[in-house]
RNA sequence: GCCGGUGUGAUGGAAUUGGUAGACGUGACGGACUCAAAAUCCGUUGGGCUAAUCCCCCGUGUGGGUUCGAGUCCCACCACCGGCACCA
């Protein structure tokens, strides 16, 4: 009997589908387990091995959880709005909905070919109006709570996508998706107030079981820093509020810097206070036109203009100090104004050197501050030149000065975040329409909820426009409407939502995917929340993962969802690289197509290999020989079926190995150590070949193998008659039980050390006492040789492992 | 610059968290089967010394340290990878 995966795999896929073997139960006495993987963007290229790694991993977990007696929800869907589909549609003159539909068909069949145990009846598709109705609904709730607002501001504009980008979508000054330059553009945009949730997004991480690097990256991105706001005066009589994390260095402030966009600069210009107005406006203009890339360029020289006509007044000592504008101060962070302390800040120091500003040391303990800034914020520095702070450490000076500022009413403690509000509109066609209407009388009016979903209109051309408007803006029939509030003629919002909208709540829809009354019923939300285990890519840490936590917290606040966090546990997989360790790419020609692997070796081999490839969290390179090795292993499992002897009892010869394996594979799957779980199974098969195996031994092996190679496991389970004996498929069986006492072999090998150096080993019966082990150990010739010139002063025993004789030279 | 991670045979990677380093797989070499090849099976495979698969010495990026014992802990350094970056 040959291992014919080509017929076995479709056979079982059909049976699982017909029997709905993996349907999550809405009502069940079993404990629930909700396992989630990131739903794919259904691109034209289809599924790639990068998808297969996390999907296979969570499929193994889900299958294992079912065997452990859980009611498992393991769903799949499609995040189908987005630019590639739209661009493909433009190029080929096909409606994006049609492209999406075809791509999804292809994806689904690929997922099924890999034998994933998704509950396909719960599939969601973000472009389905029945789905995006609720995406729009959530937007309306955000608007009603004041968390969605439209404002004009400089935004990131991708020159190639012809579309605005969120801060999270700009990576090193270029578009995260297409790599084109990003420029600043003044535009009116819908914004979501994620900043309102900044503190909670940080705080609530503490209680979550997320891998540490995810937490760190999110905290880093939100970028909380505590300092003080201090009010300076200007010689023109204005208040200039600055933010600083080093209020202790207030006495060392020798000049001030405002961002070029600062309001005060505008008002001084208008009031004609600045003698060098031309120079100032020229600088403002130059700064405004700079691209993100130019603004963030490394090691670039500081630039700026000194304001001629207005000075700042240091509130602690009344000193008049010059004011500059410079683009090293960002208008979007803090108050857009700083006090500059060149002695204790690298950037200020560099600027001061270039513009000839005074450098006054206020913290001693560093090198000469005329040569470099001393920035240590710990106990190494002592305050000097700072009146009542003198003699304190920096650590003590910060609260002291903060308290003083508060008492004088010129400052207070302040927390700032790097996180900015989320730019939420996109000037493209293939996205959710934003359900808002502009009325000249009433302003922005939300569409009444009973008019949802607001469908995407049919348009003649999906082409993005150069004027920065969405293609939908050309559809005057759709755009022109009446105000839901006063009935006057009004215009619809023509921008659409970003791709991240639909994915910010999709995991909720899986709980109750066909509900047309709510995004999901209360009961379903109660039953399944939160997601117990969510695996996904690190690249989404500050995008999808952060956005969806924000939306979920909002939904929690308005009483829609029962938990304050969406995901209890988050893990992340490493990338699959091409053979030789290079990133897979079409241009390198090293892309592995899962379909080819399945055709040549079968889905079970593909699954087993991708789990065996290496540490799940780390990047791993594809190896065709590695695939062959896994195929060899499965062949050996298959061929072993002909060597099975005896009945359902487990053989003594294999007992220790088998029970250890049951324990180890069980633990390894929970810990995502899939590679060692498979290694354990391989070693067990080697043992079975060496010792022979009974039907009982073999059945346990098949069950342990079933999460990894489910088709083969089912087929052998059936052919060998287990299905009949146990009444059901392998995937319906409980995980084999191990007996702790049987995991211990009858004899153990004890390592013998003399003074910490390995000198031999000895076999003793398990459970031998120390005296017996010592006696046996001393008999070993290589040990005796080294023991001979020594007086033993101490013996260290590690039970079941090792004995170590410590001696000193005789005499 | 700041934060985090990693470094182990020819190679992907193991090592019960301080207790026999190199599990398992790949590759290579030798053998069996075969007219032959593929497939399969058996054996060997960190380096040195050696007639020897005896013994001994060395060996987990580098240099120190703690310990009876260190891949694992501590200190200093080097290399690579990732995130953030003029965030006051």
Coordinates of N, CA and C in Angstrom, one line a residue, chain A residues 420-509:
Chain A
X420 N 0.3 60.4 17.4 CA -0.6 61.4 16.8 C -1.9 60.8 16.5
X421 N -2.9 61.7 16.3 CA -4.2 61.2 15.9 C -4.0 60.5 14.5
X422 N -5.0 59.6 14.3 CA -4.9 58.7 13.1 C -5.6 59.4 11.9
X423 N -4.8 59.7 10.9 CA -5.4 60.2 9.6 C -6.2 59.1 8.9
X424 N -7.5 59.4 8.8 CA -8.4 58.3 8.5 C -9.0 58.3 7.1
X425 N -8.8 59.4 6.3 CA -9.4 59.4 5.0 C -8.4 59.1 3.9
X426 N -8.9 58.5 2.9 CA -8.0 58.1 1.7 C -8.7 58.6 0.5
X427 N -7.9 59.1 -0.5 CA -8.5 59.6 -1.7 C -8.5 58.5 -2.8
X428 N -9.1 57.4 -2.4 CA -9.1 56.3 -3.4 C -10.5 55.7 -3.4
X429 N -10.8 54.9 -4.4 CA -12.1 54.3 -4.6 C -12.4 53.1 -3.7
X430 N -11.4 52.1 -3.7 CA -11.8 50.8 -3.2 C -11.6 50.8 -1.7
X431 N -12.5 51.4 -1.0 CA -12.6 51.5 0.5 C -14.0 51.7 0.9
X432 N -14.2 51.7 2.2 CA -15.5 52.0 2.8 C -15.8 53.5 2.6
X433 N -17.0 53.8 2.0 CA -17.3 55.2 2.0 C -17.5 55.7 3.5
X434 N -17.1 56.9 3.7 CA -17.3 57.5 5.0 C -18.7 58.1 5.1
X435 N -19.5 57.6 6.0 CA -21.0 58.0 5.9 C -21.3 59.3 6.5
X436 N -20.7 60.4 5.9 CA -20.9 61.7 6.4 C -21.4 62.7 5.3
X437 N -22.2 63.7 5.7 CA -22.7 64.6 4.7 C -22.3 66.0 5.1
X438 N -21.9 66.8 4.2 CA -21.6 68.2 4.5 C -22.7 69.1 4.1
X439 N -23.2 69.8 5.1 CA -24.3 70.8 4.8 C -23.8 72.2 5.2
X440 N -24.0 73.1 4.3 CA -23.5 74.4 4.5 C -24.0 75.0 5.8
X441 N -25.3 74.6 6.1 CA -25.9 75.2 7.3 C -25.5 74.4 8.6
X442 N -25.6 73.1 8.5 CA -25.4 72.2 9.7 C -24.0 71.7 9.9
X443 N -23.1 71.9 8.9 CA -21.8 71.4 9.0 C -21.8 69.9 8.7
X444 N -20.9 69.1 9.3 CA -20.8 67.7 9.1 C -21.9 67.0 9.8
X445 N -22.7 66.3 9.0 CA -23.9 65.6 9.6 C -23.7 64.1 9.3
X446 N -23.8 63.3 10.4 CA -23.7 61.8 10.2 C -24.9 61.3 9.4
X447 N -24.7 60.3 8.6 CA -25.8 59.6 7.9 C -26.6 58.9 9.0
X448 N -27.9 58.9 8.9 CA -28.7 58.1 9.9 C -28.4 56.7 9.8
X449 N -28.3 56.0 10.9 CA -27.9 54.6 10.9 C -28.7 53.7 10.1
X450 N -30.0 54.0 9.9 CA -30.9 53.2 9.1 C -30.6 53.3 7.6
X451 N -29.7 54.2 7.3 CA -29.3 54.3 5.8 C -28.0 53.6 5.5
X452 N -27.5 52.9 6.5 CA -26.3 52.1 6.3 C -26.7 50.7 5.8
X453 N -25.9 50.1 5.0 CA -24.6 50.6 4.5 C -24.8 51.6 3.5
X454 N -23.9 52.6 3.5 CA -23.8 53.5 2.4 C -22.9 52.8 1.4
X455 N -23.5 52.4 0.2 CA -22.8 51.6 -0.7 C -21.8 52.5 -1.6
X456 N -20.8 51.8 -2.0 CA -19.8 52.4 -2.9 C -20.6 52.6 -4.2
X457 N -20.5 53.8 -4.8 CA -21.2 54.0 -6.1 C -20.4 53.4 -7.2
X458 N -21.1 53.1 -8.3 CA -20.4 52.6 -9.5 C -19.7 53.9 -10.1
X459 N -18.5 53.7 -10.5 CA -17.8 54.9 -11.1 C -17.3 54.5 -12.5
X460 N -17.1 55.5 -13.4 CA -16.6 55.2 -14.7 C -15.1 54.9 -14.7
X461 N -14.4 55.6 -13.8 CA -13.0 55.4 -13.7 C -12.6 55.3 -12.2
X462 N -11.7 54.4 -11.9 CA -11.2 54.2 -10.5 C -9.9 55.0 -10.4
X463 N -9.4 55.5 -11.5 CA -8.1 56.2 -11.5 C -8.1 57.3 -10.4
X464 N -7.0 57.3 -9.6 CA -6.8 58.4 -8.6 C -6.6 59.7 -9.4
X465 N -7.0 60.7 -8.7 CA -6.9 62.0 -9.4 C -5.7 62.8 -8.9
X466 N -5.1 63.6 -9.8 CA -3.9 64.4 -9.4 C -4.3 65.6 -8.4
X467 N -5.5 66.0 -8.4 CA -5.9 67.1 -7.6 C -6.1 66.6 -6.1
X468 N -5.9 65.3 -5.9 CA -6.0 64.9 -4.5 C -7.4 64.6 -4.0
X469 N -8.3 64.4 -5.0 CA -9.7 64.1 -4.6 C -9.9 62.6 -5.0
X470 N -10.8 62.0 -4.3 CA -11.2 60.6 -4.5 C -11.9 60.5 -5.9
X471 N -11.8 59.4 -6.6 CA -12.5 59.2 -7.9 C -14.0 59.3 -7.7
X472 N -14.5 59.1 -6.5 CA -15.9 59.1 -6.2 C -16.4 60.6 -6.3
X473 N -15.5 61.6 -6.2 CA -16.0 62.9 -6.2 C -16.5 63.3 -7.6
X474 N -16.2 62.5 -8.6 CA -16.7 62.8 -9.9 C -18.1 62.4 -10.1
X475 N -18.6 61.5 -9.2 CA -20.0 61.0 -9.3 C -21.0 61.9 -8.7
X476 N -21.3 62.9 -9.4 CA -22.2 64.0 -8.9 C -23.5 63.5 -8.4
X477 N -24.1 62.5 -9.1 CA -25.4 61.9 -8.6 C -25.3 61.4 -7.2
X478 N -24.2 60.8 -6.9 CA -24.0 60.2 -5.6 C -23.6 61.2 -4.6
X479 N -22.8 62.1 -5.0 CA -22.2 63.1 -4.1 C -23.3 64.1 -3.6
X480 N -24.1 64.6 -4.6 CA -25.2 65.5 -4.2 C -26.3 64.8 -3.6
X481 N -26.6 65.3 -2.4 CA -27.7 64.7 -1.6 C -28.4 65.7 -0.8
X482 N -29.2 65.3 0.1 CA -29.8 66.3 1.0 C -29.3 66.1 2.4
X483 N -29.4 67.2 3.2 CA -28.9 67.1 4.6 C -29.8 66.3 5.4
X484 N -29.4 65.2 6.1 CA -30.3 64.4 6.9 C -30.9 65.2 8.0
X485 N -30.3 66.4 8.3 CA -30.7 67.2 9.4 C -31.7 68.3 9.0
X486 N -31.4 69.0 8.0 CA -32.3 70.1 7.7 C -33.0 70.0 6.3
X487 N -32.5 69.0 5.5 CA -33.1 68.8 4.2 C -32.6 69.6 3.1
X488 N -31.7 70.6 3.4 CA -31.2 71.4 2.3 C -30.2 70.6 1.5
X489 N -29.9 71.1 0.3 CA -29.0 70.3 -0.5 C -27.6 70.3 0.1
X490 N -27.0 69.1 0.0 CA -25.7 68.9 0.7 C -24.8 67.9 -0.1
X491 N -23.6 67.8 0.3 CA -22.7 66.9 -0.4 C -22.1 65.8 0.5
X492 N -22.0 64.6 -0.1 CA -21.4 63.5 0.7 C -19.9 63.7 0.8
X493 N -19.3 63.1 1.8 CA -17.9 62.9 1.9 C -17.5 61.9 0.8
X494 N -16.4 62.3 0.1 CA -16.0 61.4 -1.1 C -14.8 60.6 -0.8
X495 N -14.1 60.9 0.3 CA -12.9 60.1 0.7 C -13.4 58.8 1.3
X496 N -12.6 57.8 1.2 CA -12.9 56.5 1.8 C -12.1 56.2 3.0
X497 N -12.4 55.1 3.6 CA -11.6 54.7 4.9 C -10.3 54.0 4.5
X498 N -9.3 54.0 5.3 CA -8.1 53.3 5.0 C -8.3 51.8 5.2
X499 N -7.4 51.0 4.7 CA -7.5 49.6 4.7 C -7.6 49.0 6.1
X500 N -7.1 49.8 7.1 CA -7.0 49.3 8.5 C -8.4 49.4 9.2
X501 N -9.4 50.0 8.5 CA -10.7 50.2 9.1 C -11.3 48.8 9.3
X502 N -11.5 48.1 8.2 CA -12.2 46.8 8.3 C -11.5 45.8 9.2
X503 N -10.2 45.9 9.3 CA -9.4 44.9 10.1 C -9.4 45.2 11.6
X504 N -9.9 46.4 11.9 CA -9.9 46.9 13.3 C -10.9 46.2 14.2
X505 N -11.9 45.5 13.5 CA -12.9 44.8 14.3 C -13.3 43.4 13.8
X506 N -12.7 42.9 12.8 CA -13.1 41.7 12.1 C -13.3 40.5 13.0
X507 N -12.4 40.5 14.0 CA -12.4 39.3 14.9 C -13.7 39.3 15.7
X508 N -14.4 40.4 15.8 CA -15.7 40.4 16.5 C -16.8 39.8 15.6
X509 N -16.7 40.1 14.3 CA -17.7 39.6 13.3 C -17.7 38.1 13.2

